[in-house]
PDB file of C-alpha atoms and ligand atoms in Angstrom:
ATOM      1  CA  MET A 179      85.244  90.767  99.805  1.00  0.00           C
ATOM      2  CA  GLY A 180      86.898  87.687 101.316  1.00  0.00           C
ATOM      3  CA  GLU A 181      85.100  84.457 102.211  1.00  0.00           C
ATOM      4  CA  ARG A 182      85.521  85.284 105.901  1.00  0.00           C
ATOM      5  CA  ASP A 183      83.612  88.574 105.438  1.00  0.00           C
ATOM      6  CA  VAL A 184      80.879  86.725 103.538  1.00  0.00           C
ATOM      7  CA  ARG A 185      80.470  84.197 106.349  1.00  0.00           C
ATOM      8  CA  ALA A 186      80.713  86.726 109.199  1.00  0.00           C
ATOM      9  CA  ALA A 187      78.051  89.048 107.787  1.00  0.00           C
ATOM     10  CA  ALA A 188      74.399  88.697 108.760  1.00  0.00           C
ATOM     11  CA  VAL A 189      73.634  88.428 105.059  1.00  0.00           C
ATOM     12  CA  SER A 190      75.748  88.907 101.973  1.00  0.00           C
ATOM     13  CA  ALA A 191      75.563  88.702  98.204  1.00  0.00           C
ATOM     14  CA  VAL A 192      78.459  87.581  96.015  1.00  0.00           C
ATOM     15  CA  ASP A 193      78.457  88.347  92.270  1.00  0.00           C
ATOM     16  CA  LEU A 194      74.671  88.258  92.333  1.00  0.00           C
ATOM     17  CA  VAL A 195      72.994  88.343  88.927  1.00  0.00           C
ATOM     18  CA  LYS A 196      69.261  88.373  88.291  1.00  0.00           C
ATOM     19  CA  VAL A 197      67.915  88.331  84.742  1.00  0.00           C
ATOM     20  CA  TYR A 198      64.167  88.604  84.137  1.00  0.00           C
ATOM     21  CA  GLY A 199      62.858  87.286  80.835  1.00  0.00           C
ATOM     22  CA  SER A 200      65.019  86.036  77.973  1.00  0.00           C
ATOM     23  CA  GLY A 201      66.304  86.931  74.530  1.00  0.00           C
ATOM     24  CA  SER A 202      65.750  90.505  73.433  1.00  0.00           C
ATOM     25  CA  ALA A 203      63.256  91.022  76.293  1.00  0.00           C
ATOM     26  CA  ALA A 204      65.831  90.082  78.988  1.00  0.00           C
ATOM     27  CA  VAL A 205      66.306  92.607  81.798  1.00  0.00           C
ATOM     28  CA  ARG A 206      69.448  92.390  83.904  1.00  0.00           C
ATOM     29  CA  ALA A 207      67.932  93.601  87.202  1.00  0.00           C
ATOM     30  CA  LEU A 208      71.101  92.698  89.147  1.00  0.00           C
ATOM     31  CA  ASP A 209      74.365  92.772  87.264  1.00  0.00           C
ATOM     32  CA  GLY A 210      77.002  91.302  89.571  1.00  0.00           C
ATOM     33  CA  VAL A 211      76.312  92.728  93.041  1.00  0.00           C
ATOM     34  CA  SER A 212      78.700  91.865  95.886  1.00  0.00           C
ATOM     35  CA  VAL A 213      77.800  93.418  99.239  1.00  0.00           C
ATOM     36  CA  ALA A 214      77.855  92.365 102.903  1.00  0.00           C
ATOM     37  CA  PHE A 215      75.443  93.551 105.589  1.00  0.00           C
ATOM     38  CA  GLY A 216      77.074  93.578 109.005  1.00  0.00           C
ATOM     39  CA  ARG A 217      75.484  92.133 112.132  1.00  0.00           C
ATOM     40  CA  ALA A 218      73.638  94.493 114.453  1.00  0.00           C
ATOM     41  CA  ALA A 219      73.798  97.204 111.798  1.00  0.00           C
ATOM     42  CA  PHE A 220      71.019  99.194 110.146  1.00  0.00           C
ATOM     43  CA  THR A 221      71.613  99.472 106.391  1.00  0.00           C
ATOM     44  CA  ALA A 222      69.456 101.264 103.828  1.00  0.00           C
ATOM     45  CA  ILE A 223      69.424 100.291 100.146  1.00  0.00           C
ATOM     46  CA  MET A 224      68.755 103.226  97.833  1.00  0.00           C
ATOM     47  CA  GLY A 225      68.895 104.041  94.143  1.00  0.00           C
ATOM     48  CA  PRO A 226      66.786 105.326  91.272  1.00  0.00           C
ATOM     49  CA  SER A 227      63.556 103.570  90.385  1.00  0.00           C
ATOM     50  CA  GLY A 228      64.367 100.360  88.484  1.00  0.00           C
ATOM     51  CA  SER A 229      67.943 100.175  89.849  1.00  0.00           C
ATOM     52  CA  GLY A 230      67.342  96.731  91.393  1.00  0.00           C
ATOM     53  CA  LYS A 231      66.617  97.547  95.057  1.00  0.00           C
ATOM     54  CA  SER A 232      63.553  95.314  95.391  1.00  0.00           C
ATOM     55  CA  THR A 233      65.178  92.533  93.410  1.00  0.00           C
ATOM     56  CA  LEU A 234      68.256  92.618  95.664  1.00  0.00           C
ATOM     57  CA  MET A 235      66.152  92.564  98.825  1.00  0.00           C
ATOM     58  CA  HIS A 236      63.971  89.723  97.527  1.00  0.00           C
ATOM     59  CA  CYS A 237      67.019  87.635  96.625  1.00  0.00           C
ATOM     60  CA  LEU A 238      68.703  88.350  99.998  1.00  0.00           C
ATOM     61  CA  ALA A 239      65.523  87.373 101.852  1.00  0.00           C
ATOM     62  CA  GLY A 240      64.936  84.169  99.881  1.00  0.00           C
ATOM     63  CA  LEU A 241      61.704  85.512  98.352  1.00  0.00           C
ATOM     64  CA  ASP A 242      63.215  85.243  94.870  1.00  0.00           C
ATOM     65  CA  THR A 243      66.035  83.157  93.416  1.00  0.00           C
ATOM     66  CA  ALA A 244      69.010  84.679  91.620  1.00  0.00           C
ATOM     67  CA  THR A 245      70.115  83.708  88.124  1.00  0.00           C
ATOM     68  CA  SER A 246      73.702  83.267  89.316  1.00  0.00           C
ATOM     69  CA  GLY A 247      75.908  84.215  92.234  1.00  0.00           C
ATOM     70  CA  ARG A 248      75.507  83.510  95.953  1.00  0.00           C
ATOM     71  CA  VAL A 249      73.483  84.657  98.943  1.00  0.00           C
ATOM     72  CA  VAL A 250      74.783  83.684 102.387  1.00  0.00           C
ATOM     73  CA  LEU A 251      72.448  84.365 105.324  1.00  0.00           C
ATOM     74  CA  GLY A 252      73.727  83.708 108.829  1.00  0.00           C
ATOM     75  CA  GLY A 253      76.429  81.421 107.426  1.00  0.00           C
ATOM     76  CA  VAL A 254      73.869  79.417 105.400  1.00  0.00           C
ATOM     77  CA  GLU A 255      74.310  79.180 101.639  1.00  0.00           C
ATOM     78  CA  VAL A 256      70.781  80.249 100.695  1.00  0.00           C
ATOM     79  CA  THR A 257      71.342  79.873  96.963  1.00  0.00           C
ATOM     80  CA  ALA A 258      72.012  76.132  97.407  1.00  0.00           C
ATOM     81  CA  LEU A 259      68.731  75.377  99.202  1.00  0.00           C
ATOM     82  CA  SER A 260      65.690  73.484  97.950  1.00  0.00           C
ATOM     83  CA  ASP A 261      62.333  75.295  97.962  1.00  0.00           C
ATOM     84  CA  VAL A 262      61.281  73.516 101.155  1.00  0.00           C
ATOM     85  CA  ALA A 263      64.512  74.441 102.942  1.00  0.00           C
ATOM     86  CA  LEU A 264      64.231  78.004 101.657  1.00  0.00           C
ATOM     87  CA  THR A 265      60.715  78.333 103.065  1.00  0.00           C
ATOM     88  CA  LYS A 266      62.052  77.167 106.428  1.00  0.00           C
ATOM     89  CA  VAL A 267      64.845  79.751 106.331  1.00  0.00           C
ATOM     90  CA  ARG A 268      62.340  82.509 105.511  1.00  0.00           C
ATOM     91  CA  LEU A 269      60.091  81.464 108.367  1.00  0.00           C
ATOM     92  CA  GLU A 270      62.761  80.936 110.992  1.00  0.00           C
ATOM     93  CA  ARG A 271      65.654  83.265 110.183  1.00  0.00           C
ATOM     94  CA  VAL A 272      64.114  86.274 108.475  1.00  0.00           C
ATOM     95  CA  GLY A 273      61.633  88.939 109.571  1.00  0.00           C
ATOM     96  CA  PHE A 274      59.700  91.183 107.189  1.00  0.00           C
ATOM     97  CA  VAL A 275      58.205  94.639 107.468  1.00  0.00           C
ATOM     98  CA  PHE A 276      56.314  95.719 104.346  1.00  0.00           C
ATOM     99  CA  GLN A 277      54.969  99.071 103.189  1.00  0.00           C
ATOM    100  CA  SER A 278      51.449  97.610 103.300  1.00  0.00           C
ATOM    101  CA  PHE A 279      51.951  96.063 106.813  1.00  0.00           C
ATOM    102  CA  ASN A 280      50.731  92.625 105.574  1.00  0.00           C
ATOM    103  CA  LEU A 281      48.758  91.801 108.716  1.00  0.00           C
ATOM    104  CA  LEU A 282      45.985  89.220 108.430  1.00  0.00           C
ATOM    105  CA  PRO A 283      42.747  91.223 108.845  1.00  0.00           C
ATOM    106  CA  GLU A 284      40.741  88.514 110.612  1.00  0.00           C
ATOM    107  CA  LEU A 285      43.381  87.964 113.308  1.00  0.00           C
ATOM    108  CA  THR A 286      43.967  90.224 116.316  1.00  0.00           C
ATOM    109  CA  ALA A 287      47.307  91.984 116.726  1.00  0.00           C
ATOM    110  CA  VAL A 288      48.599  89.380 119.157  1.00  0.00           C
ATOM    111  CA  GLU A 289      47.482  86.531 116.880  1.00  0.00           C
ATOM    112  CA  ASN A 290      49.307  88.164 113.977  1.00  0.00           C
ATOM    113  CA  ILE A 291      52.398  88.612 116.122  1.00  0.00           C
ATOM    114  CA  ARG A 292      52.456  84.982 117.263  1.00  0.00           C
ATOM    115  CA  LEU A 293      51.679  83.440 113.867  1.00  0.00           C
ATOM    116  CA  PRO A 294      55.229  82.979 112.475  1.00  0.00           C
ATOM    117  CA  LEU A 295      56.419  81.331 115.695  1.00  0.00           C
ATOM    118  CA  GLU A 296      53.369  79.063 115.733  1.00  0.00           C
ATOM    119  CA  LEU A 297      53.986  78.042 112.128  1.00  0.00           C
ATOM    120  CA  ALA A 298      57.597  77.284 113.035  1.00  0.00           C
ATOM    121  CA  GLY A 299      56.509  75.299 116.107  1.00  0.00           C
ATOM    122  CA  ARG A 300      58.467  77.580 118.419  1.00  0.00           C
ATOM    123  CA  ALA A 301      57.526  78.950 121.835  1.00  0.00           C
ATOM    124  CA  VAL A 302      57.019  82.669 122.452  1.00  0.00           C
ATOM    125  CA  GLU A 303      59.711  84.177 124.691  1.00  0.00           C
ATOM    126  CA  ARG A 304      57.528  85.812 127.313  1.00  0.00           C
ATOM    127  CA  ALA A 305      60.087  88.365 128.542  1.00  0.00           C
ATOM    128  CA  LEU A 306      60.934  89.484 125.003  1.00  0.00           C
ATOM    129  CA  PHE A 307      57.230  89.625 124.136  1.00  0.00           C
ATOM    130  CA  ASP A 308      56.484  91.950 127.076  1.00  0.00           C
ATOM    131  CA  ARG A 309      59.526  94.108 126.430  1.00  0.00           C
ATOM    132  CA  LEU A 310      58.671  94.548 122.741  1.00  0.00           C
ATOM    133  CA  ALA A 311      54.990  95.281 123.412  1.00  0.00           C
ATOM    134  CA  THR A 312      56.014  97.989 125.893  1.00  0.00           C
ATOM    135  CA  THR A 313      58.852  99.467 123.834  1.00  0.00           C
ATOM    136  CA  LEU A 314      56.726  99.530 120.695  1.00  0.00           C
ATOM    137  CA  GLY A 315      53.854 101.138 122.601  1.00  0.00           C
ATOM    138  CA  ILE A 316      51.223  98.557 121.603  1.00  0.00           C
ATOM    139  CA  ALA A 317      50.718  96.663 124.885  1.00  0.00           C
ATOM    140  CA  ASP A 318      47.132  97.963 125.125  1.00  0.00           C
ATOM    141  CA  ARG A 319      46.319  97.330 121.441  1.00  0.00           C
ATOM    142  CA  LEU A 320      47.085  93.630 121.246  1.00  0.00           C
ATOM    143  CA  GLY A 321      43.472  92.430 121.317  1.00  0.00           C
ATOM    144  CA  HIS A 322      42.442  94.644 118.390  1.00  0.00           C
ATOM    145  CA  ARG A 323      42.148  93.659 114.740  1.00  0.00           C
ATOM    146  CA  PRO A 324      44.269  95.580 112.203  1.00  0.00           C
ATOM    147  CA  ALA A 325      41.254  97.598 110.960  1.00  0.00           C
ATOM    148  CA  GLU A 326      40.868  99.006 114.487  1.00  0.00           C
ATOM    149  CA  LEU A 327      44.461 100.277 114.544  1.00  0.00           C
ATOM    150  CA  SER A 328      46.086 103.343 112.955  1.00  0.00           C
ATOM    151  CA  GLY A 329      48.687 102.831 110.227  1.00  0.00           C
ATOM    152  CA  GLY A 330      51.493 103.571 112.668  1.00  0.00           C
ATOM    153  CA  GLN A 331      50.104 101.057 115.161  1.00  0.00           C
ATOM    154  CA  GLN A 332      49.725  98.425 112.431  1.00  0.00           C
ATOM    155  CA  GLN A 333      53.332  98.900 111.393  1.00  0.00           C
ATOM    156  CA  ARG A 334      54.470  98.584 115.014  1.00  0.00           C
ATOM    157  CA  VAL A 335      52.522  95.303 115.252  1.00  0.00           C
ATOM    158  CA  ALA A 336      54.271  94.139 112.064  1.00  0.00           C
ATOM    159  CA  LEU A 337      57.619  95.171 113.565  1.00  0.00           C
ATOM    160  CA  MET A 338      56.911  93.228 116.745  1.00  0.00           C
ATOM    161  CA  ARG A 339      55.960  90.185 114.651  1.00  0.00           C
ATOM    162  CA  ALA A 340      59.281  90.498 112.819  1.00  0.00           C
ATOM    163  CA  LEU A 341      61.400  90.977 115.959  1.00  0.00           C
ATOM    164  CA  LEU A 342      59.843  88.348 118.224  1.00  0.00           C
ATOM    165  CA  SER A 343      61.517  85.408 116.473  1.00  0.00           C
ATOM    166  CA  ARG A 344      64.991  87.018 116.880  1.00  0.00           C
ATOM    167  CA  PRO A 345      65.611  86.682 113.131  1.00  0.00           C
ATOM    168  CA  GLU A 346      69.038  86.853 111.569  1.00  0.00           C
ATOM    169  CA  VAL A 347      67.846  89.861 109.545  1.00  0.00           C
ATOM    170  CA  VAL A 348      64.755  92.079 109.462  1.00  0.00           C
ATOM    171  CA  PHE A 349      64.064  93.184 105.881  1.00  0.00           C
ATOM    172  CA  ALA A 350      61.997  96.355 105.677  1.00  0.00           C
ATOM    173  CA  ASP A 351      60.528  97.356 102.301  1.00  0.00           C
ATOM    174  CA  GLU A 352      59.574 101.067 102.288  1.00  0.00           C
ATOM    175  CA  PRO A 353      58.284 100.627 105.861  1.00  0.00           C
ATOM    176  CA  THR A 354      57.127 104.247 106.145  1.00  0.00           C
ATOM    177  CA  GLY A 355      55.625 104.495 102.644  1.00  0.00           C
ATOM    178  CA  ASN A 356      52.037 104.402 103.936  1.00  0.00           C
ATOM    179  CA  LEU A 357      52.587 106.477 107.093  1.00  0.00           C
ATOM    180  CA  ASP A 358      52.352 110.175 107.881  1.00  0.00           C
ATOM    181  CA  SER A 359      55.709 111.739 108.705  1.00  0.00           C
ATOM    182  CA  ARG A 360      55.255 111.580 112.481  1.00  0.00           C
ATOM    183  CA  SER A 361      54.264 107.879 112.550  1.00  0.00           C
ATOM    184  CA  GLY A 362      57.022 107.216 110.028  1.00  0.00           C
ATOM    185  CA  ALA A 363      59.620 108.846 112.256  1.00  0.00           C
ATOM    186  CA  GLU A 364      58.410 106.747 115.201  1.00  0.00           C
ATOM    187  CA  VAL A 365      58.686 103.502 113.244  1.00  0.00           C
ATOM    188  CA  LEU A 366      62.173 104.440 111.984  1.00  0.00           C
ATOM    189  CA  GLY A 367      63.250 105.302 115.539  1.00  0.00           C
ATOM    190  CA  LEU A 368      61.966 101.906 116.702  1.00  0.00           C
ATOM    191  CA  LEU A 369      63.801 100.100 113.901  1.00  0.00           C
ATOM    192  CA  ARG A 370      66.974 101.891 114.934  1.00  0.00           C
ATOM    193  CA  ALA A 371      66.343 101.040 118.600  1.00  0.00           C
ATOM    194  CA  SER A 372      65.991  97.345 117.694  1.00  0.00           C
ATOM    195  CA  VAL A 373      69.486  97.532 116.229  1.00  0.00           C
ATOM    196  CA  ARG A 374      71.000  99.410 119.184  1.00  0.00           C
ATOM    197  CA  GLU A 375      69.195  97.629 122.003  1.00  0.00           C
ATOM    198  CA  LEU A 376      68.510  94.099 120.700  1.00  0.00           C
ATOM    199  CA  GLY A 377      71.479  93.791 118.337  1.00  0.00           C
ATOM    200  CA  GLN A 378      69.034  93.219 115.476  1.00  0.00           C
ATOM    201  CA  THR A 379      70.315  93.437 111.891  1.00  0.00           C
ATOM    202  CA  VAL A 380      68.034  95.560 109.687  1.00  0.00           C
ATOM    203  CA  VAL A 381      68.170  95.985 105.900  1.00  0.00           C
ATOM    204  CA  MET A 382      65.705  98.570 104.573  1.00  0.00           C
ATOM    205  CA  VAL A 383      64.793  99.586 101.038  1.00  0.00           C
ATOM    206  CA  THR A 384      63.688 103.211 100.814  1.00  0.00           C
ATOM    207  CA  HIS A 385      63.608 106.096  98.362  1.00  0.00           C
ATOM    208  CA  ASP A 386      63.427 108.670 101.169  1.00  0.00           C
ATOM    209  CA  PRO A 387      66.729 110.331 102.228  1.00  0.00           C
ATOM    210  CA  VAL A 388      65.251 111.217 105.631  1.00  0.00           C
ATOM    211  CA  ALA A 389      64.296 107.580 106.275  1.00  0.00           C
ATOM    212  CA  ALA A 390      67.748 106.458 105.096  1.00  0.00           C
ATOM    213  CA  SER A 391      69.408 108.872 107.546  1.00  0.00           C
ATOM    214  CA  TYR A 392      68.213 106.650 110.424  1.00  0.00           C
ATOM    215  CA  ALA A 393      70.505 103.894 109.094  1.00  0.00           C
ATOM    216  CA  ASP A 394      74.193 103.400 109.917  1.00  0.00           C
ATOM    217  CA  ARG A 395      75.051 103.004 106.258  1.00  0.00           C
ATOM    218  CA  VAL A 396      73.412 103.583 102.907  1.00  0.00           C
ATOM    219  CA  VAL A 397      74.239 101.301  99.970  1.00  0.00           C
ATOM    220  CA  LEU A 398      73.517 102.825  96.555  1.00  0.00           C
ATOM    221  CA  LEU A 399      72.470 100.887  93.469  1.00  0.00           C
ATOM    222  CA  ALA A 400      72.310 102.089  89.861  1.00  0.00           C
ATOM    223  CA  ASP A 401      71.468  99.916  86.836  1.00  0.00           C
ATOM    224  CA  GLY A 402      71.698  96.725  88.864  1.00  0.00           C
ATOM    225  CA  ARG A 403      75.180  97.498  90.178  1.00  0.00           C
ATOM    226  CA  LEU A 404      76.634  98.820  93.403  1.00  0.00           C
ATOM    227  CA  ALA A 405      77.166 102.538  92.863  1.00  0.00           C
ATOM    228  CA  GLY A 406      78.562 103.721  96.181  1.00  0.00           C
ATOM    229  CA  GLU A 407      77.800 103.995  99.861  1.00  0.00           C
ATOM    230  CA  VAL A 408      77.335 106.635 102.542  1.00  0.00           C
ATOM    231  CA  LEU A 409      78.432 105.943 106.113  1.00  0.00           C
ATOM    232  CA  ASP A 410      76.712 107.736 109.027  1.00  0.00           C
ATOM    233  CA  PRO A 411      74.256 109.279 106.567  1.00  0.00           C
ATOM    234  CA  THR A 412      72.471 112.594 106.918  1.00  0.00           C
ATOM    235  CA  PRO A 413      69.510 113.481 104.665  1.00  0.00           C
ATOM    236  CA  ASP A 414      71.652 116.040 102.801  1.00  0.00           C
ATOM    237  CA  ARG A 415      74.543 113.665 102.146  1.00  0.00           C
ATOM    238  CA  VAL A 416      72.165 110.931 101.018  1.00  0.00           C
ATOM    239  CA  ALA A 417      70.351 113.286  98.648  1.00  0.00           C
ATOM    240  CA  THR A 418      73.671 114.423  97.187  1.00  0.00           C
ATOM    241  CA  ALA A 419      74.880 110.846  96.702  1.00  0.00           C
ATOM    242  CA  LEU A 420      71.557 109.916  95.078  1.00  0.00           C
ATOM    243  CA  GLY A 421      71.894 112.870  92.717  1.00  0.00           C
ATOM    244  CA  HIS A 422      75.275 111.497  91.621  1.00  0.00           C
ATOM    245  CA  VAL A 423      73.806 108.109  90.719  1.00  0.00           C
ATOM    246  CA  GLY A 424      70.999 109.675  88.722  1.00  0.00           C
ATOM    247  CA  ALA A 425      67.941 109.597  90.982  1.00  0.00           C
ATOM    248  CA  GLY A 426      65.296 112.048  89.945  1.00  0.00           C
ATOM    249  CA  ARG A 427      66.398 112.079  86.327  1.00  0.00           C
TER     250      ARG A 427
HETATM  251  P1  ADP B 265      63.728  99.091  92.157  1.00  0.00           P
HETATM  252  O1  ADP B 265      63.243  98.336  93.335  1.00  0.00           O
HETATM  253  O2  ADP B 265      65.056  99.746  92.371  1.00  0.00           O
HETATM  254  O3  ADP B 265      62.729 100.067  91.604  1.00  0.00           O
HETATM  255  P2  ADP B 265      63.454  96.556  90.778  1.00  0.00           P
HETATM  256  O4  ADP B 265      64.331  95.621  91.516  1.00  0.00           O
HETATM  257  O5  ADP B 265      61.991  96.517  91.083  1.00  0.00           O
HETATM  258  O6  ADP B 265      64.010  98.051  90.976  1.00  0.00           O
HETATM  259  O7  ADP B 265      63.610  96.342  89.211  1.00  0.00           O
HETATM  260  C1  ADP B 265      64.874  96.274  88.559  1.00  0.00           C
HETATM  261  C2  ADP B 265      64.648  96.025  87.058  1.00  0.00           C
HETATM  262  O8  ADP B 265      64.081  94.735  86.864  1.00  0.00           O
HETATM  263  C3  ADP B 265      63.689  97.002  86.421  1.00  0.00           C
HETATM  264  O9  ADP B 265      64.127  97.252  85.095  1.00  0.00           O
HETATM  265  C4  ADP B 265      62.387  96.248  86.422  1.00  0.00           C
HETATM  266  O10 ADP B 265      61.537  96.685  85.359  1.00  0.00           O
HETATM  267  C5  ADP B 265      62.837  94.815  86.211  1.00  0.00           C
HETATM  268  N1  ADP B 265      61.919  93.833  86.858  1.00  0.00           N
HETATM  269  C6  ADP B 265      61.626  93.737  88.169  1.00  0.00           C
HETATM  270  N2  ADP B 265      60.794  92.702  88.408  1.00  0.00           N
HETATM  271  C7  ADP B 265      60.537  92.131  87.199  1.00  0.00           C
HETATM  272  C8  ADP B 265      59.744  91.029  86.754  1.00  0.00           C
HETATM  273  N3  ADP B 265      59.052  90.280  87.620  1.00  0.00           N
HETATM  274  N4  ADP B 265      59.738  90.778  85.427  1.00  0.00           N
HETATM  275  C9  ADP B 265      60.443  91.496  84.540  1.00  0.00           C
HETATM  276  N5  ADP B 265      61.211  92.551  84.883  1.00  0.00           N
HETATM  277  C10 ADP B 265      61.263  92.868  86.180  1.00  0.00           C
END
């Protein structure tokens, strides 16, 4: 991967190493991962449990720091930043969608959606706000608190919160893990639509071959290393590729 590819990608990792612990207890969660995630593309990260998926996503998103190697996000050398600068990057250039939705229970949907922009001191883009509320099907739910919304609605609120700041990358961590299959399919369709229609870059960790089939590309990890990829994935091809890297063993 050349330096030009690293810089042109929405986010990329170069020779990324993450070691937890030390001495005989050391775990090499990432063992030299180099991978670029293209702009306006939907990429899924898959691999057996313990292969380093969460660690890779956390390092890419600036939620965790690597032991060595580089992360470049939107042309910014994330690995060189101070904690304060890193917090700013997370707030302003990254969107998150978590399995557990992570909405603040005492705030209404619209207050949750606006919160990151308010913290960053940025104005809400009215036209984008209206378009997202309509496309995501939550325009009439905005005054409700999370507890008054279904899981699927809560995840669509979280998705709107992530998209409204036009982040460099939306990181989605098992976004359908707490949803029934129909709500899950809706959320995955909306993630894909954000890529097609808004040019959003999405990187999603999942263990589900059906969820991964919504992506443009699947990147496979095994034992903290890149173990292959599947372009234009179907559930069958993803399941086969996962079998080859030892999932389900
Ligand atoms: P995955 O998301 O693919 O299941 P992880 O990235 O969570 O894998 O974990 C990769 C490896 O790093 C595993 O062996 C795991 O036990 C280890 N690991 C993850 N987080 C920590 C931590 N905070 N402390 C020690 N070991 C960890």
